[in-house]
Every structure is written in C-alpha cells, then in structure tokens.
mmCIF file with all atom_site columns, C-alpha atoms in Angstrom:
data_model
loop_
_atom_site.group_PDB
_atom_site.id
_atom_site.type_symbol
_atom_site.label_atom_id
_atom_site.label_alt_id
_atom_site.label_comp_id
_atom_site.label_asym_id
_atom_site.label_entity_id
_atom_site.label_seq_id
_atom_site.pdbx_PDB_ins_code
_atom_site.Cartn_x
_atom_site.Cartn_y
_atom_site.Cartn_z
_atom_site.occupancy
_atom_site.B_iso_or_equiv
_atom_site.pdbx_formal_charge
_atom_site.auth_seq_id
_atom_site.auth_comp_id
_atom_site.auth_asym_id
_atom_site.auth_atom_id
_atom_site.pdbx_PDB_model_num
ATOM 1   C CA . GLN A 1 1   ? 2.625   15.511 -11.452 1.00 82.00 ? 17  GLN A CA 1
ATOM 2   C CA . VAL A 1 2   ? -0.714  15.517 -9.669  1.00 90.00 ? 18  VAL A CA 1
ATOM 3   C CA . GLN A 1 3   ? -2.070  17.485 -6.725  1.00 95.00 ? 19  GLN A CA 1
ATOM 4   C CA . LEU A 1 4   ? -4.786  16.035 -4.518  1.00 97.00 ? 20  LEU A CA 1
ATOM 5   C CA . VAL A 1 5   ? -7.354  17.782 -2.321  1.00 97.00 ? 21  VAL A CA 1
ATOM 6   C CA . GLU A 1 6   ? -9.675  15.801 -0.051  1.00 98.00 ? 22  GLU A CA 1
ATOM 7   C CA . SER A 1 7   ? -13.027 16.990 1.249   1.00 98.00 ? 23  SER A CA 1
ATOM 8   C CA . GLY A 1 8   ? -16.170 15.649 2.870   1.00 98.00 ? 24  GLY A CA 1
ATOM 9   C CA . GLY A 1 9   ? -14.943 14.774 6.326   1.00 97.00 ? 25  GLY A CA 1
ATOM 10  C CA . GLY A 1 10  ? -16.834 15.668 9.466   1.00 97.00 ? 26  GLY A CA 1
ATOM 11  C CA . LEU A 1 11  ? -18.330 14.584 12.765  1.00 98.00 ? 27  LEU A CA 1
ATOM 12  C CA . VAL A 1 12  ? -21.002 11.888 12.583  1.00 98.00 ? 28  VAL A CA 1
ATOM 13  C CA . GLN A 1 13  ? -22.603 9.329  14.856  1.00 98.00 ? 29  GLN A CA 1
ATOM 14  C CA . ALA A 1 14  ? -22.027 5.603  14.732  1.00 98.00 ? 30  ALA A CA 1
ATOM 15  C CA . GLY A 1 15  ? -24.102 4.049  11.965  1.00 98.00 ? 31  GLY A CA 1
ATOM 16  C CA . ASP A 1 16  ? -24.117 7.182  9.833   1.00 98.00 ? 32  ASP A CA 1
ATOM 17  C CA . SER A 1 17  ? -22.639 7.607  6.368   1.00 98.00 ? 33  SER A CA 1
ATOM 18  C CA . LEU A 1 18  ? -20.153 10.010 4.802   1.00 98.00 ? 34  LEU A CA 1
ATOM 19  C CA . ARG A 1 19  ? -18.776 10.427 1.328   1.00 98.00 ? 35  ARG A CA 1
ATOM 20  C CA . LEU A 1 20  ? -15.234 11.654 0.912   1.00 98.00 ? 36  LEU A CA 1
ATOM 21  C CA . SER A 1 21  ? -14.031 13.210 -2.302  1.00 98.00 ? 37  SER A CA 1
ATOM 22  C CA . CYS A 1 22  ? -10.542 13.682 -3.637  1.00 98.00 ? 38  CYS A CA 1
ATOM 23  C CA . ALA A 1 23  ? -10.100 16.138 -6.477  1.00 97.00 ? 39  ALA A CA 1
ATOM 24  C CA . ALA A 1 24  ? -6.978  15.789 -8.575  1.00 96.00 ? 40  ALA A CA 1
ATOM 25  C CA . SER A 1 25  ? -5.260  18.309 -10.776 1.00 93.00 ? 41  SER A CA 1
ATOM 26  C CA . GLY A 1 26  ? -3.499  17.375 -13.959 1.00 79.00 ? 42  GLY A CA 1
ATOM 27  C CA . ARG A 1 27  ? -4.515  15.924 -17.288 1.00 73.00 ? 43  ARG A CA 1
ATOM 28  C CA . THR A 1 28  ? -3.363  12.371 -16.649 1.00 86.00 ? 44  THR A CA 1
ATOM 29  C CA . PHE A 1 29  ? -5.649  11.473 -13.745 1.00 88.00 ? 45  PHE A CA 1
ATOM 30  C CA . SER A 1 30  ? -7.002  8.480  -15.606 1.00 87.00 ? 46  SER A CA 1
ATOM 31  C CA . SER A 1 31  ? -3.546  6.914  -15.687 1.00 89.00 ? 47  SER A CA 1
ATOM 32  C CA . TYR A 1 32  ? -3.220  6.848  -11.877 1.00 94.00 ? 48  TYR A CA 1
ATOM 33  C CA . VAL A 1 33  ? -4.163  4.143  -9.450  1.00 96.00 ? 49  VAL A CA 1
ATOM 34  C CA . MET A 1 34  ? -5.911  5.908  -6.566  1.00 97.00 ? 50  MET A CA 1
ATOM 35  C CA . GLY A 1 35  ? -5.909  4.820  -2.968  1.00 98.00 ? 51  GLY A CA 1
ATOM 36  C CA . TRP A 1 36  ? -7.408  5.886  0.352   1.00 98.00 ? 52  TRP A CA 1
ATOM 37  C CA . PHE A 1 37  ? -5.481  5.574  3.591   1.00 98.00 ? 53  PHE A CA 1
ATOM 38  C CA . ARG A 1 38  ? -6.256  6.663  7.125   1.00 98.00 ? 54  ARG A CA 1
ATOM 39  C CA . GLN A 1 39  ? -4.340  7.522  10.241  1.00 98.00 ? 55  GLN A CA 1
ATOM 40  C CA . ALA A 1 40  ? -5.786  7.458  13.730  1.00 97.00 ? 56  ALA A CA 1
ATOM 41  C CA . PRO A 1 41  ? -4.092  9.294  16.620  1.00 93.00 ? 57  PRO A CA 1
ATOM 42  C CA . GLY A 1 42  ? -1.004  7.432  17.783  1.00 95.00 ? 58  GLY A CA 1
ATOM 43  C CA . LYS A 1 43  ? -1.232  4.863  14.998  1.00 97.00 ? 59  LYS A CA 1
ATOM 44  C CA . GLU A 1 44  ? 0.461   4.214  11.698  1.00 97.00 ? 60  GLU A CA 1
ATOM 45  C CA . ARG A 1 45  ? -1.183  5.287  8.475   1.00 98.00 ? 61  ARG A CA 1
ATOM 46  C CA . GLU A 1 46  ? -3.062  2.290  7.131   1.00 98.00 ? 62  GLU A CA 1
ATOM 47  C CA . PHE A 1 47  ? -4.490  1.211  3.818   1.00 98.00 ? 63  PHE A CA 1
ATOM 48  C CA . VAL A 1 48  ? -8.260  1.496  3.330   1.00 98.00 ? 64  VAL A CA 1
ATOM 49  C CA . ALA A 1 49  ? -9.116  1.016  -0.339  1.00 98.00 ? 65  ALA A CA 1
ATOM 50  C CA . VAL A 1 50  ? -7.678  1.204  -3.845  1.00 98.00 ? 66  VAL A CA 1
ATOM 51  C CA . ILE A 1 51  ? -9.138  1.521  -7.331  1.00 97.00 ? 67  ILE A CA 1
ATOM 52  C CA . SER A 1 52  ? -7.544  0.819  -10.686 1.00 95.00 ? 68  SER A CA 1
ATOM 53  C CA . TRP A 1 53  ? -6.939  3.521  -13.261 1.00 91.00 ? 69  TRP A CA 1
ATOM 54  C CA . SER A 1 54  ? -10.018 2.418  -15.205 1.00 90.00 ? 70  SER A CA 1
ATOM 55  C CA . GLY A 1 55  ? -12.219 1.962  -12.155 1.00 92.00 ? 71  GLY A CA 1
ATOM 56  C CA . GLY A 1 56  ? -12.813 -1.643 -13.059 1.00 93.00 ? 72  GLY A CA 1
ATOM 57  C CA . SER A 1 57  ? -10.940 -3.158 -10.128 1.00 96.00 ? 73  SER A CA 1
ATOM 58  C CA . THR A 1 58  ? -11.053 -2.373 -6.435  1.00 97.00 ? 74  THR A CA 1
ATOM 59  C CA . TYR A 1 59  ? -9.612  -3.811 -3.249  1.00 98.00 ? 75  TYR A CA 1
ATOM 60  C CA . TYR A 1 60  ? -10.394 -3.099 0.403   1.00 98.00 ? 76  TYR A CA 1
ATOM 61  C CA . ALA A 1 61  ? -8.924  -3.584 3.819   1.00 98.00 ? 77  ALA A CA 1
ATOM 62  C CA . ASP A 1 62  ? -10.776 -6.266 5.754   1.00 98.00 ? 78  ASP A CA 1
ATOM 63  C CA . SER A 1 63  ? -11.805 -3.701 8.357   1.00 98.00 ? 79  SER A CA 1
ATOM 64  C CA . VAL A 1 64  ? -13.915 -1.748 5.862   1.00 98.00 ? 80  VAL A CA 1
ATOM 65  C CA . LYS A 1 65  ? -14.977 -4.424 3.393   1.00 98.00 ? 81  LYS A CA 1
ATOM 66  C CA . GLY A 1 66  ? -18.723 -4.397 2.890   1.00 98.00 ? 82  GLY A CA 1
ATOM 67  C CA . ARG A 1 67  ? -19.103 -0.921 4.438   1.00 98.00 ? 83  ARG A CA 1
ATOM 68  C CA . PHE A 1 68  ? -16.913 1.323  2.271   1.00 98.00 ? 84  PHE A CA 1
ATOM 69  C CA . THR A 1 69  ? -16.975 1.743  -1.502  1.00 98.00 ? 85  THR A CA 1
ATOM 70  C CA . ILE A 1 70  ? -14.294 3.400  -3.579  1.00 98.00 ? 86  ILE A CA 1
ATOM 71  C CA . SER A 1 71  ? -15.164 4.823  -6.977  1.00 98.00 ? 87  SER A CA 1
ATOM 72  C CA . ARG A 1 72  ? -13.821 7.310  -9.464  1.00 97.00 ? 88  ARG A CA 1
ATOM 73  C CA . ASP A 1 73  ? -15.005 9.672  -12.168 1.00 96.00 ? 89  ASP A CA 1
ATOM 74  C CA . ASN A 1 74  ? -12.159 10.229 -14.589 1.00 93.00 ? 90  ASN A CA 1
ATOM 75  C CA . ALA A 1 75  ? -14.102 12.925 -16.419 1.00 93.00 ? 91  ALA A CA 1
ATOM 76  C CA . LYS A 1 76  ? -14.184 14.921 -13.171 1.00 95.00 ? 92  LYS A CA 1
ATOM 77  C CA . ASN A 1 77  ? -10.699 13.953 -11.990 1.00 95.00 ? 93  ASN A CA 1
ATOM 78  C CA . THR A 1 78  ? -12.219 12.800 -8.731  1.00 97.00 ? 94  THR A CA 1
ATOM 79  C CA . VAL A 1 79  ? -12.101 9.694  -6.580  1.00 98.00 ? 95  VAL A CA 1
ATOM 80  C CA . TYR A 1 80  ? -14.683 8.998  -3.885  1.00 98.00 ? 96  TYR A CA 1
ATOM 81  C CA . LEU A 1 81  ? -14.926 6.956  -0.732  1.00 98.00 ? 97  LEU A CA 1
ATOM 82  C CA . GLN A 1 82  ? -18.480 6.171  0.323   1.00 98.00 ? 98  GLN A CA 1
ATOM 83  C CA . MET A 1 83  ? -18.462 5.161  3.971   1.00 98.00 ? 99  MET A CA 1
ATOM 84  C CA . ASN A 1 84  ? -21.542 3.498  5.432   1.00 98.00 ? 100 ASN A CA 1
ATOM 85  C CA . SER A 1 85  ? -22.269 2.020  8.859   1.00 98.00 ? 101 SER A CA 1
ATOM 86  C CA . LEU A 1 86  ? -19.492 4.068  10.370  1.00 98.00 ? 102 LEU A CA 1
ATOM 87  C CA . LYS A 1 87  ? -17.964 2.944  13.633  1.00 98.00 ? 103 LYS A CA 1
ATOM 88  C CA . PRO A 1 88  ? -15.999 4.873  16.274  1.00 97.00 ? 104 PRO A CA 1
ATOM 89  C CA . GLU A 1 89  ? -12.906 2.926  15.223  1.00 97.00 ? 105 GLU A CA 1
ATOM 90  C CA . ASP A 1 90  ? -13.180 4.541  11.783  1.00 98.00 ? 106 ASP A CA 1
ATOM 91  C CA . THR A 1 91  ? -12.190 7.853  13.363  1.00 98.00 ? 107 THR A CA 1
ATOM 92  C CA . ALA A 1 92  ? -9.047  9.071  11.626  1.00 98.00 ? 108 ALA A CA 1
ATOM 93  C CA . VAL A 1 93  ? -7.592  11.517 9.156   1.00 98.00 ? 109 VAL A CA 1
ATOM 94  C CA . TYR A 1 94  ? -8.307  10.143 5.711   1.00 98.00 ? 110 TYR A CA 1
ATOM 95  C CA . TYR A 1 95  ? -5.823  10.666 2.898   1.00 98.00 ? 111 TYR A CA 1
ATOM 96  C CA . CYS A 1 96  ? -6.088  9.999  -0.793  1.00 98.00 ? 112 CYS A CA 1
ATOM 97  C CA . ALA A 1 97  ? -3.022  9.010  -2.727  1.00 98.00 ? 113 ALA A CA 1
ATOM 98  C CA . ALA A 1 98  ? -2.051  8.567  -6.363  1.00 96.00 ? 114 ALA A CA 1
ATOM 99  C CA . ARG A 1 99  ? 0.293   6.135  -8.036  1.00 94.00 ? 115 ARG A CA 1
ATOM 100 C CA . ASP A 1 100 ? 1.283   6.304  -11.670 1.00 91.00 ? 116 ASP A CA 1
ATOM 101 C CA . ALA A 1 101 ? -0.091  3.032  -13.000 1.00 84.00 ? 117 ALA A CA 1
ATOM 102 C CA . SER A 1 102 ? 1.661   3.188  -16.373 1.00 79.00 ? 118 SER A CA 1
ATOM 103 C CA . GLY A 1 103 ? -0.922  0.755  -17.679 1.00 76.00 ? 119 GLY A CA 1
ATOM 104 C CA . SER A 1 104 ? -0.371  -1.766 -14.904 1.00 82.00 ? 120 SER A CA 1
ATOM 105 C CA . ARG A 1 105 ? -3.274  -3.588 -13.271 1.00 84.00 ? 121 ARG A CA 1
ATOM 106 C CA . TYR A 1 106 ? -1.430  -3.844 -9.955  1.00 92.00 ? 122 TYR A CA 1
ATOM 107 C CA . LEU A 1 107 ? -3.441  -2.454 -7.029  1.00 95.00 ? 123 LEU A CA 1
ATOM 108 C CA . ALA A 1 108 ? -0.978  -0.994 -4.552  1.00 96.00 ? 124 ALA A CA 1
ATOM 109 C CA . THR A 1 109 ? -1.741  -1.188 -0.841  1.00 97.00 ? 125 THR A CA 1
ATOM 110 C CA . ARG A 1 110 ? 1.489   0.065  0.740   1.00 97.00 ? 126 ARG A CA 1
ATOM 111 C CA . ARG A 1 111 ? 2.223   3.683  1.582   1.00 97.00 ? 127 ARG A CA 1
ATOM 112 C CA . TYR A 1 112 ? 5.613   3.737  -0.129  1.00 96.00 ? 128 TYR A CA 1
ATOM 113 C CA . GLU A 1 113 ? 4.043   2.678  -3.409  1.00 96.00 ? 129 GLU A CA 1
ATOM 114 C CA . TYR A 1 114 ? 2.270   6.007  -3.749  1.00 96.00 ? 130 TYR A CA 1
ATOM 115 C CA . GLY A 1 115 ? 4.058   9.129  -4.884  1.00 94.00 ? 131 GLY A CA 1
ATOM 116 C CA . TYR A 1 116 ? 1.383   11.753 -4.353  1.00 95.00 ? 132 TYR A CA 1
ATOM 117 C CA . TRP A 1 117 ? -0.706  12.537 -1.286  1.00 97.00 ? 133 TRP A CA 1
ATOM 118 C CA . GLY A 1 118 ? -3.428  14.939 -0.275  1.00 97.00 ? 134 GLY A CA 1
ATOM 119 C CA . GLN A 1 119 ? -3.474  16.911 2.943   1.00 97.00 ? 135 GLN A CA 1
ATOM 120 C CA . GLY A 1 120 ? -6.110  14.745 4.585   1.00 98.00 ? 136 GLY A CA 1
ATOM 121 C CA . THR A 1 121 ? -9.628  15.232 5.902   1.00 98.00 ? 137 THR A CA 1
ATOM 122 C CA . GLN A 1 122 ? -10.768 14.449 9.441   1.00 98.00 ? 138 GLN A CA 1
ATOM 123 C CA . VAL A 1 123 ? -13.501 11.909 10.049  1.00 98.00 ? 139 VAL A CA 1
ATOM 124 C CA . THR A 1 124 ? -14.778 11.589 13.596  1.00 98.00 ? 140 THR A CA 1
ATOM 125 C CA . VAL A 1 125 ? -17.384 8.997  14.544  1.00 98.00 ? 141 VAL A CA 1
ATOM 126 C CA . SER A 1 126 ? -19.005 9.338  17.936  1.00 97.00 ? 142 SER A CA 1
ATOM 127 C CA . SER A 1 127 ? -20.564 6.420  19.769  1.00 94.00 ? 143 SER A CA 1
#
C-alpha cells in the first residue's frame, strides 16, 4: 500500500518553469514504477511521464518530450516532474500514480495500469 501527495502546482506564465513533487508513504517506494498524468477541463486524464523503479529508465508523452523531466529520489520517497517552457496547453490538474513493478522493467502508460493515485495539483499557465 502506498499513499501519494502531490505539491508544487501554481499559476505561471507561458515560458516559465515549475517543479512538481509527489511524496509517497510506505517502505517499498523503490519497488514502484511512478507515473505522472494530467487532466485538463473537459478532457480525459492523459499520460505525461513515467520512471522505472530504479530511476534508470524514463518515457514521455510526445507533447512534453524535451520540456519535462521526471526523476525520483528513493531515499526521500519522492518523485519529481520538472516542467520547463510551459505552454497554456499544459494547464491541467497533475496527478502522480504508482504501480507495483515487482521487478519488472515495463514502463506503464495507461491509467488502468496504476493502482495508486494522489489527489492532484493544479497547474495553470497563462499566455
């Protein structure tokens, strides 16, 4: 079991940067694949980025590739999403999610593949 709490959202201007954090409870954080998703008003929740349990592998949605970076600190039970060159279309509620990797190297990108979710943090980018 793991509980997730996101933070770091806010209101910024286009071109600015933000770093989101997701703090996880539990002693087995390092065994979870961690993902970031986002949901804009009136739209489906969509995949943003994922990182392997070790931090050695990452994968991004095309819409954020080259601008966002996912990372994790297993000693702090925290996963981060560094967001640079933000655009108005990045406006959404951002959620972190955890999937028990059980040693697998598979990087999940679908909502149903994740069993644990945070409450979300709002990111608003003004033009």
